[in-house]
Short mmCIF file of N, CA and C in Angstrom, two decimals:
data_model
loop_
_atom_site.label_atom_id
_atom_site.label_comp_id
_atom_site.label_asym_id
_atom_site.label_seq_id
_atom_site.Cartn_x
_atom_site.Cartn_y
_atom_site.Cartn_z
N MET A 1 -85.96 104.58 -20.79
CA MET A 1 -84.39 104.15 -20.40
C MET A 1 -83.67 105.74 -20.25
N SER A 2 -82.98 105.70 -19.16
CA SER A 2 -82.33 107.13 -19.05
C SER A 2 -80.99 107.24 -19.40
N HIS A 3 -80.40 108.38 -19.80
CA HIS A 3 -78.99 108.57 -20.30
C HIS A 3 -78.31 108.37 -19.05
N PRO A 4 -76.99 107.67 -19.24
CA PRO A 4 -75.90 107.38 -18.17
C PRO A 4 -75.44 108.75 -17.28
N ASN A 5 -75.56 109.68 -17.93
CA ASN A 5 -75.09 110.76 -17.29
C ASN A 5 -76.16 111.61 -16.68
N SER A 6 -77.15 111.36 -16.80
CA SER A 6 -78.41 111.89 -15.92
C SER A 6 -78.28 111.80 -14.79
N SER A 7 -78.91 112.83 -13.71
CA SER A 7 -78.92 112.48 -12.44
C SER A 7 -80.29 111.41 -12.05
N PRO A 8 -80.05 110.55 -11.19
CA PRO A 8 -81.29 109.92 -10.80
C PRO A 8 -82.81 110.32 -10.44
N ASP A 9 -83.30 109.53 -10.66
CA ASP A 9 -84.81 110.44 -10.10
C ASP A 9 -84.84 110.38 -8.53
N PRO A 10 -85.65 111.34 -8.23
CA PRO A 10 -85.91 111.29 -6.58
C PRO A 10 -86.61 110.14 -5.95
N LEU A 11 -86.39 109.78 -4.91
CA LEU A 11 -87.17 108.21 -4.42
C LEU A 11 -88.57 108.89 -4.01
N SER A 12 -89.55 108.06 -4.50
CA SER A 12 -90.65 108.28 -4.28
C SER A 12 -91.22 108.07 -2.92
N PRO A 13 -92.07 108.99 -2.17
CA PRO A 13 -92.49 108.75 -0.91
C PRO A 13 -92.86 107.40 -0.12
N GLU A 14 -93.53 106.52 -1.04
CA GLU A 14 -93.71 105.35 -0.69
C GLU A 14 -92.68 104.52 -0.79
N LEU A 15 -91.94 104.42 -1.55
CA LEU A 15 -90.48 103.83 -1.65
C LEU A 15 -89.62 104.15 -0.20
N LEU A 16 -89.58 105.30 0.16
CA LEU A 16 -88.85 105.99 1.03
C LEU A 16 -89.67 105.31 2.69
N GLN A 17 -90.93 105.25 2.76
CA GLN A 17 -91.62 104.78 3.65
C GLN A 17 -91.30 102.94 3.72
N GLU A 18 -91.25 102.43 2.63
CA GLU A 18 -91.04 100.89 2.60
C GLU A 18 -89.68 100.76 3.30
N ILE A 19 -88.48 101.65 2.49
CA ILE A 19 -87.39 101.25 2.98
C ILE A 19 -87.14 101.55 4.81
N GLY A 20 -87.92 102.69 5.38
CA GLY A 20 -87.96 102.93 6.87
C GLY A 20 -88.19 101.68 7.54
N ARG A 21 -89.31 100.87 6.76
CA ARG A 21 -89.99 99.62 7.71
C ARG A 21 -88.91 98.72 7.94
N ILE A 22 -87.99 98.57 6.75
CA ILE A 22 -86.81 97.60 6.71
C ILE A 22 -85.90 97.54 7.95
N PRO A 23 -85.78 98.34 8.75
CA PRO A 23 -85.02 98.14 10.31
C PRO A 23 -85.80 97.60 11.08
N GLU A 24 -87.37 97.90 10.90
CA GLU A 24 -88.38 97.56 12.03
C GLU A 24 -88.57 95.71 11.94
N GLU A 25 -88.43 95.73 10.71
CA GLU A 25 -88.18 94.46 10.55
C GLU A 25 -87.47 93.28 10.95
N VAL A 26 -86.15 93.69 10.49
CA VAL A 26 -85.07 93.22 11.30
C VAL A 26 -85.09 93.34 12.50
N GLU A 27 -85.43 94.15 13.22
CA GLU A 27 -85.13 94.28 14.84
C GLU A 27 -86.22 93.57 15.20
N ARG A 28 -87.63 93.19 14.59
CA ARG A 28 -88.31 92.17 15.26
C ARG A 28 -87.76 90.56 15.13
N GLU A 29 -87.28 90.44 13.99
CA GLU A 29 -86.28 89.04 13.97
C GLU A 29 -85.39 88.66 14.53
N MET A 30 -84.41 89.74 14.83
CA MET A 30 -83.09 89.54 15.68
C MET A 30 -83.48 88.33 16.85
N PRO A 31 -84.23 88.75 17.74
CA PRO A 31 -84.34 87.61 18.80
C PRO A 31 -84.75 86.30 18.58
N HIS A 32 -85.61 86.30 17.60
CA HIS A 32 -85.79 84.82 16.89
C HIS A 32 -84.62 84.25 16.40
N LEU A 33 -83.86 85.05 15.99
CA LEU A 33 -82.65 84.38 15.16
C LEU A 33 -81.75 84.08 16.13
N ARG A 34 -81.22 85.04 16.77
CA ARG A 34 -80.59 84.85 18.36
C ARG A 34 -80.82 83.62 19.09
N GLU A 35 -82.10 83.24 19.20
CA GLU A 35 -82.69 82.01 19.90
C GLU A 35 -82.39 80.84 19.04
N GLN A 36 -82.88 80.80 17.68
CA GLN A 36 -82.53 79.94 16.87
C GLN A 36 -81.19 79.29 16.82
N THR A 37 -80.32 80.46 16.88
CA THR A 37 -78.82 79.87 16.61
C THR A 37 -77.89 79.43 18.43
N ARG A 38 -78.98 79.88 19.25
CA ARG A 38 -78.47 79.13 20.49
C ARG A 38 -79.03 77.62 20.53
N LEU A 39 -80.13 77.56 20.02
CA LEU A 39 -80.69 76.17 19.97
C LEU A 39 -79.77 75.21 18.67
N GLN A 40 -79.16 75.48 17.56
CA GLN A 40 -78.43 75.04 17.16
C GLN A 40 -77.12 74.77 17.74
N SER A 41 -76.55 75.60 18.37
CA SER A 41 -75.50 75.18 19.21
C SER A 41 -75.54 74.40 20.12
N ILE A 42 -76.27 74.26 20.67
CA ILE A 42 -76.74 73.27 21.59
C ILE A 42 -76.80 71.97 20.98
N LEU A 43 -77.45 71.84 19.88
CA LEU A 43 -77.58 70.71 19.12
C LEU A 43 -76.09 70.25 18.60
N TYR A 44 -75.26 71.15 18.12
CA TYR A 44 -73.80 70.92 17.64
C TYR A 44 -73.12 70.32 18.86
N LEU A 45 -73.34 70.74 20.00
CA LEU A 45 -72.58 70.14 21.15
C LEU A 45 -73.13 69.14 22.18
N ILE A 46 -74.28 68.23 21.35
CA ILE A 46 -74.71 67.16 22.00
C ILE A 46 -73.54 66.12 21.73
N PRO A 47 -73.07 65.37 22.74
CA PRO A 47 -71.97 64.45 22.62
C PRO A 47 -72.43 63.40 21.42
N PHE A 48 -71.52 63.20 21.04
CA PHE A 48 -71.49 61.95 19.80
C PHE A 48 -72.66 62.58 18.40
N ALA A 49 -73.69 62.56 18.83
CA ALA A 49 -74.66 63.17 17.66
C ALA A 49 -74.61 64.67 17.25
N GLY A 50 -73.98 65.46 17.88
CA GLY A 50 -73.89 66.74 17.38
C GLY A 50 -72.98 67.09 16.38
N PHE A 51 -72.14 66.09 16.29
CA PHE A 51 -70.75 66.03 15.44
C PHE A 51 -71.42 66.33 13.82
N VAL A 52 -72.42 65.35 13.40
CA VAL A 52 -72.90 65.39 11.93
C VAL A 52 -73.65 66.77 11.56
N PRO A 53 -74.15 67.64 12.21
CA PRO A 53 -75.05 68.45 12.30
C PRO A 53 -73.80 69.64 12.03
N ALA A 54 -72.73 69.79 12.77
CA ALA A 54 -71.79 70.89 12.92
C ALA A 54 -70.88 70.79 11.76
N ILE A 55 -70.57 69.33 11.31
CA ILE A 55 -69.84 69.34 10.08
C ILE A 55 -70.74 69.95 8.90
N TRP A 56 -71.94 69.72 8.88
CA TRP A 56 -72.93 69.79 7.98
C TRP A 56 -72.97 71.66 7.70
N THR A 57 -72.93 72.47 8.87
CA THR A 57 -73.10 73.58 9.00
C THR A 57 -71.66 74.02 8.35
N LEU A 58 -70.62 73.58 8.99
CA LEU A 58 -69.47 74.28 8.60
C LEU A 58 -69.27 73.91 7.07
N TYR A 59 -69.94 72.82 6.48
CA TYR A 59 -69.71 72.71 4.89
C TYR A 59 -70.81 73.86 4.25
N ARG A 60 -71.70 74.05 4.70
CA ARG A 60 -72.55 74.92 3.94
C ARG A 60 -72.67 75.81 4.17
N SER A 61 -72.09 76.80 5.44
CA SER A 61 -72.20 77.98 5.71
C SER A 61 -71.25 79.01 5.28
N SER A 62 -71.39 80.12 4.85
CA SER A 62 -70.57 80.97 4.63
C SER A 62 -69.66 81.60 5.97
N PRO A 63 -68.28 81.76 6.14
CA PRO A 63 -67.75 82.10 6.92
C PRO A 63 -68.49 83.82 7.57
N ARG A 64 -68.91 84.69 6.54
CA ARG A 64 -69.18 85.91 6.93
C ARG A 64 -70.58 85.78 7.60
N GLY A 65 -71.12 86.53 8.24
CA GLY A 65 -72.38 86.98 8.73
C GLY A 65 -72.75 87.73 10.01
N ASP A 66 -73.49 87.77 10.54
CA ASP A 66 -73.57 88.57 11.95
C ASP A 66 -72.97 87.87 12.94
N ARG A 67 -73.44 88.54 14.05
CA ARG A 67 -72.36 88.15 15.13
C ARG A 67 -73.14 86.61 15.71
N SER A 68 -74.43 86.40 15.56
CA SER A 68 -75.25 85.43 16.35
C SER A 68 -74.60 84.19 15.20
N ARG A 69 -74.61 84.42 13.89
CA ARG A 69 -74.34 83.25 13.34
C ARG A 69 -72.70 82.98 13.68
N ARG A 70 -71.78 83.80 13.77
CA ARG A 70 -70.53 83.63 13.89
C ARG A 70 -70.28 82.70 15.07
N ARG A 71 -71.26 82.92 16.05
CA ARG A 71 -71.34 82.41 17.39
C ARG A 71 -71.87 80.96 17.09
N GLY A 72 -72.74 80.86 16.43
CA GLY A 72 -73.16 79.49 16.02
C GLY A 72 -71.98 78.72 15.19
N ARG A 73 -71.30 79.39 14.34
CA ARG A 73 -69.91 78.60 13.74
C ARG A 73 -68.92 78.23 14.36
N GLU A 74 -68.89 79.24 15.87
CA GLU A 74 -67.57 78.87 16.54
C GLU A 74 -68.13 77.74 17.30
N ALA A 75 -69.28 77.73 17.79
CA ALA A 75 -69.98 76.35 18.52
C ALA A 75 -69.64 75.09 17.57
N ALA A 76 -70.22 74.99 16.56
CA ALA A 76 -70.11 74.14 15.32
C ALA A 76 -68.39 73.67 15.23
N GLN A 77 -67.61 74.61 15.11
CA GLN A 77 -65.98 74.56 15.00
C GLN A 77 -65.71 73.91 16.27
N LEU A 78 -66.00 74.28 17.38
CA LEU A 78 -65.26 73.70 18.76
C LEU A 78 -66.28 72.30 18.68
N ALA A 79 -67.36 71.84 18.44
CA ALA A 79 -68.08 70.52 18.57
C ALA A 79 -67.01 69.50 17.58
N VAL A 80 -66.58 69.96 16.39
CA VAL A 80 -65.84 69.29 15.55
C VAL A 80 -64.80 69.10 15.87
N SER A 81 -63.83 70.03 16.76
CA SER A 81 -62.65 69.79 17.07
C SER A 81 -62.85 68.75 18.36
N THR A 82 -63.51 69.19 19.40
CA THR A 82 -63.78 68.35 20.61
C THR A 82 -63.95 66.61 19.95
N GLY A 83 -65.11 66.38 18.93
CA GLY A 83 -65.51 65.31 18.43
C GLY A 83 -64.02 64.54 18.13
N GLY A 84 -63.61 65.56 17.01
CA GLY A 84 -61.99 64.93 16.27
C GLY A 84 -61.26 64.47 17.27
N VAL A 85 -60.86 65.32 18.60
CA VAL A 85 -59.82 64.87 19.35
C VAL A 85 -60.17 63.52 20.01
N TRP A 86 -61.96 63.43 20.52
CA TRP A 86 -62.08 62.57 21.41
C TRP A 86 -61.88 60.88 20.22
N ALA A 87 -62.09 61.04 19.35
CA ALA A 87 -62.23 59.93 17.96
C ALA A 87 -60.78 59.34 18.02
N ILE A 88 -59.89 60.38 17.54
CA ILE A 88 -58.57 60.16 17.44
C ILE A 88 -57.99 59.61 18.32
N ALA A 89 -58.17 60.28 19.63
CA ALA A 89 -57.37 59.74 21.17
C ALA A 89 -58.16 58.30 21.29
N THR A 90 -59.38 57.93 21.03
CA THR A 90 -59.60 56.71 21.23
C THR A 90 -59.33 55.46 20.54
N VAL A 91 -59.29 56.14 18.91
CA VAL A 91 -58.68 55.07 18.00
C VAL A 91 -57.06 54.90 18.31
N LEU A 92 -56.45 55.78 18.95
CA LEU A 92 -55.18 55.44 19.49
C LEU A 92 -54.97 54.63 20.36
N LEU A 93 -55.54 54.87 21.44
CA LEU A 93 -55.81 54.17 22.63
C LEU A 93 -56.17 52.75 22.43
N THR A 94 -57.30 52.46 21.57
CA THR A 94 -57.90 50.99 21.54
C THR A 94 -56.57 50.23 20.64
N LEU A 95 -56.01 51.12 19.67
CA LEU A 95 -54.91 50.34 18.79
C LEU A 95 -53.63 49.92 19.49
N GLY A 96 -53.23 50.92 20.44
CA GLY A 96 -52.24 50.70 21.44
C GLY A 96 -52.62 49.81 22.50
N GLY A 97 -53.60 49.66 22.73
CA GLY A 97 -53.98 48.39 23.83
C GLY A 97 -54.18 46.98 23.42
N SER A 98 -54.57 47.18 21.87
CA SER A 98 -54.86 45.86 21.34
C SER A 98 -53.64 45.33 20.79
N SER A 99 -52.39 46.02 20.70
CA SER A 99 -51.37 45.52 20.23
C SER A 99 -50.66 44.39 20.93
N GLY A 100 -51.17 44.22 22.45
CA GLY A 100 -50.88 43.04 22.99
C GLY A 100 -51.50 41.87 22.82
N GLU A 101 -51.63 40.86 23.82
CA GLU A 101 -52.37 39.81 23.61
C GLU A 101 -53.97 39.95 23.90
N ASN A 102 -54.20 41.00 24.85
CA ASN A 102 -55.73 41.21 25.07
C ASN A 102 -55.73 42.75 25.50
N ILE A 103 -56.88 43.15 25.79
CA ILE A 103 -56.85 44.75 26.11
C ILE A 103 -57.11 44.44 27.56
N GLY A 104 -56.02 45.41 28.10
CA GLY A 104 -55.79 45.25 29.54
C GLY A 104 -56.96 46.03 30.17
N ILE A 105 -57.13 46.10 31.75
CA ILE A 105 -57.92 46.83 32.46
C ILE A 105 -57.52 48.26 32.59
N ASN A 106 -56.18 48.67 32.17
CA ASN A 106 -55.85 50.38 32.16
C ASN A 106 -56.38 50.55 30.99
N THR A 107 -56.13 49.76 29.86
CA THR A 107 -56.76 50.47 28.71
C THR A 107 -58.28 50.98 28.59
N LEU A 108 -59.20 49.93 29.39
CA LEU A 108 -60.37 50.42 29.44
C LEU A 108 -60.77 51.42 30.33
N VAL A 109 -60.18 51.50 31.27
CA VAL A 109 -60.25 52.70 32.31
C VAL A 109 -59.95 53.83 31.63
N LEU A 110 -58.82 54.01 30.86
CA LEU A 110 -58.28 55.03 30.09
C LEU A 110 -59.39 55.46 28.89
N ALA A 111 -59.82 54.68 28.39
CA ALA A 111 -60.92 54.83 27.38
C ALA A 111 -62.33 55.28 27.84
N SER A 112 -62.76 54.77 29.18
CA SER A 112 -63.87 55.41 29.66
C SER A 112 -63.79 56.78 30.27
N LEU A 113 -62.48 57.37 31.10
CA LEU A 113 -61.99 58.50 31.28
C LEU A 113 -62.24 59.58 30.15
N LEU A 114 -61.47 58.97 28.95
CA LEU A 114 -61.40 59.91 28.11
C LEU A 114 -62.96 60.25 27.23
N THR A 115 -64.02 59.32 27.39
CA THR A 115 -65.17 59.35 26.95
C THR A 115 -66.26 60.40 27.77
N SER A 116 -65.88 59.75 29.00
CA SER A 116 -66.39 60.71 30.06
C SER A 116 -66.00 62.16 30.21
N GLY A 117 -64.81 62.54 29.79
CA GLY A 117 -64.26 63.70 29.90
C GLY A 117 -64.86 64.52 28.76
N TYR A 118 -64.98 64.00 27.30
CA TYR A 118 -65.79 64.27 26.19
C TYR A 118 -67.26 64.94 26.52
N PHE A 119 -67.93 63.87 27.08
CA PHE A 119 -69.16 64.07 27.41
C PHE A 119 -69.31 65.55 28.54
N LEU A 120 -68.64 65.28 29.24
CA LEU A 120 -68.45 66.28 30.43
C LEU A 120 -68.14 67.65 30.08
N THR A 121 -67.26 67.67 28.82
CA THR A 121 -66.89 68.94 28.41
C THR A 121 -68.15 69.65 27.10
N ASN A 122 -68.76 68.57 26.65
CA ASN A 122 -69.91 69.11 26.03
C ASN A 122 -70.97 69.56 26.68
N VAL A 123 -71.30 68.82 27.86
CA VAL A 123 -72.47 69.62 28.83
C VAL A 123 -71.85 70.60 29.29
N TRP A 124 -70.55 71.02 29.59
CA TRP A 124 -70.07 72.29 30.14
C TRP A 124 -70.23 73.53 29.42
N LEU A 125 -69.91 73.03 27.93
CA LEU A 125 -70.06 74.09 26.66
C LEU A 125 -71.63 74.15 26.57
N MET A 126 -72.46 73.39 26.85
CA MET A 126 -73.92 73.61 26.58
C MET A 126 -74.40 74.86 27.59
N THR A 127 -73.99 74.61 28.49
CA THR A 127 -74.49 75.19 29.88
C THR A 127 -73.54 76.85 29.39
N GLN A 128 -72.73 76.97 28.82
CA GLN A 128 -72.41 78.25 28.57
C GLN A 128 -73.06 79.04 27.40
N VAL A 129 -73.65 78.05 26.67
CA VAL A 129 -74.65 78.58 25.51
C VAL A 129 -75.91 79.01 26.05
N LEU A 130 -76.19 78.24 27.22
CA LEU A 130 -77.45 78.51 27.81
C LEU A 130 -77.54 79.95 28.55
N ARG A 131 -75.98 80.10 29.19
CA ARG A 131 -76.02 81.18 30.12
C ARG A 131 -75.69 82.68 28.99
N ARG A 132 -75.64 82.35 27.71
CA ARG A 132 -75.28 83.26 26.90
C ARG A 132 -73.85 83.85 26.97
N GLN A 133 -72.96 83.08 27.30
CA GLN A 133 -71.65 83.31 27.74
C GLN A 133 -70.61 82.50 26.28
N ARG A 134 -69.53 83.11 25.88
CA ARG A 134 -68.93 82.63 25.22
C ARG A 134 -68.45 81.14 25.28
N VAL A 135 -68.62 80.52 24.10
CA VAL A 135 -67.97 78.83 23.66
C VAL A 135 -66.82 79.05 23.46
N TYR A 136 -65.62 78.51 24.56
CA TYR A 136 -64.36 78.66 24.41
C TYR A 136 -63.91 77.75 25.20
N LEU A 137 -62.57 77.14 24.43
CA LEU A 137 -61.77 75.76 25.32
C LEU A 137 -60.33 76.51 24.71
N PRO A 138 -59.38 76.74 25.63
CA PRO A 138 -58.34 77.06 24.94
C PRO A 138 -57.28 76.11 24.61
N GLY A 139 -57.13 76.52 23.18
CA GLY A 139 -56.25 75.28 22.44
C GLY A 139 -57.05 74.90 21.27
N LEU A 140 -58.12 74.14 21.61
CA LEU A 140 -58.96 73.47 20.74
C LEU A 140 -59.75 74.62 19.93
N SER A 141 -60.37 75.56 20.62
CA SER A 141 -60.83 76.62 19.66
C SER A 141 -59.93 77.14 18.62
N GLU A 142 -58.80 77.45 19.07
CA GLU A 142 -57.80 78.12 18.11
C GLU A 142 -57.66 76.92 16.85
N VAL A 143 -57.47 75.88 17.43
CA VAL A 143 -56.98 74.61 16.36
C VAL A 143 -58.14 74.49 15.24
N GLY A 144 -59.75 74.73 15.99
CA GLY A 144 -60.90 74.77 15.11
C GLY A 144 -60.80 75.83 14.06
N GLN A 145 -60.42 76.89 14.47
CA GLN A 145 -60.80 78.35 13.90
C GLN A 145 -59.43 77.99 12.42
N ARG A 146 -58.34 77.56 12.99
CA ARG A 146 -57.42 77.29 11.70
C ARG A 146 -57.65 76.22 10.74
N LEU A 147 -58.10 74.98 11.40
CA LEU A 147 -58.70 74.14 10.40
C LEU A 147 -59.79 74.43 9.52
N MET A 148 -60.72 74.90 10.17
CA MET A 148 -61.87 74.84 9.31
C MET A 148 -62.40 76.59 9.00
N ASP A 149 -61.68 77.53 8.98
CA ASP A 149 -61.94 78.92 8.73
C ASP A 149 -61.36 79.08 7.41
N PRO A 150 -61.89 78.91 6.07
CA PRO A 150 -61.14 79.43 5.14
C PRO A 150 -60.47 80.99 4.98
N ARG A 151 -60.80 81.67 5.75
CA ARG A 151 -60.50 83.03 5.78
C ARG A 151 -59.31 83.23 6.42
N ARG A 152 -59.16 82.47 7.42
CA ARG A 152 -58.00 82.55 8.54
C ARG A 152 -56.53 82.14 7.85
N LYS A 153 -55.59 83.08 7.65
CA LYS A 153 -54.12 83.06 7.18
C LYS A 153 -53.46 82.23 8.64
N HIS A 154 -52.68 81.02 7.68
CA HIS A 154 -52.04 80.20 8.58
C HIS A 154 -50.55 81.01 8.43
N ARG A 155 -50.35 81.14 9.67
CA ARG A 155 -48.81 81.99 10.05
C ARG A 155 -47.81 80.86 10.36
N PRO A 156 -46.36 81.36 9.65
CA PRO A 156 -45.48 80.05 10.04
C PRO A 156 -44.91 80.38 11.09
#
């Protein structure tokens, strides 16, 4: 055991060689990690079915990470936001339409348009992921970040 005031031993050549290999290994793994994150982002954006994996990812992942993991987290936040808005709007529309004697044709048409819009929005977001472009919807992206990112401070 060495004395705390003594200078550290110089690094051995073998250790220096191993340290030099680490960036090479990381570089080889990066494209694989990016592709995996893109596929996960597409999974999160699958209408209706991607909601649960997106919530699970937000629950278990840390907000820190490299750029590709942040993009996956942003896609998960947006998937939860769009799915939540769709679910709340559908419930409100159904409750409002069922307050009368029967559900009118207007309520059914509005519910159909709402669901179609949710589906088409998610398909468009998936194409953005495939094009390697930013997954962003004005308003919903900010709401998702504020509600689901514990690091962000809410400004009054």
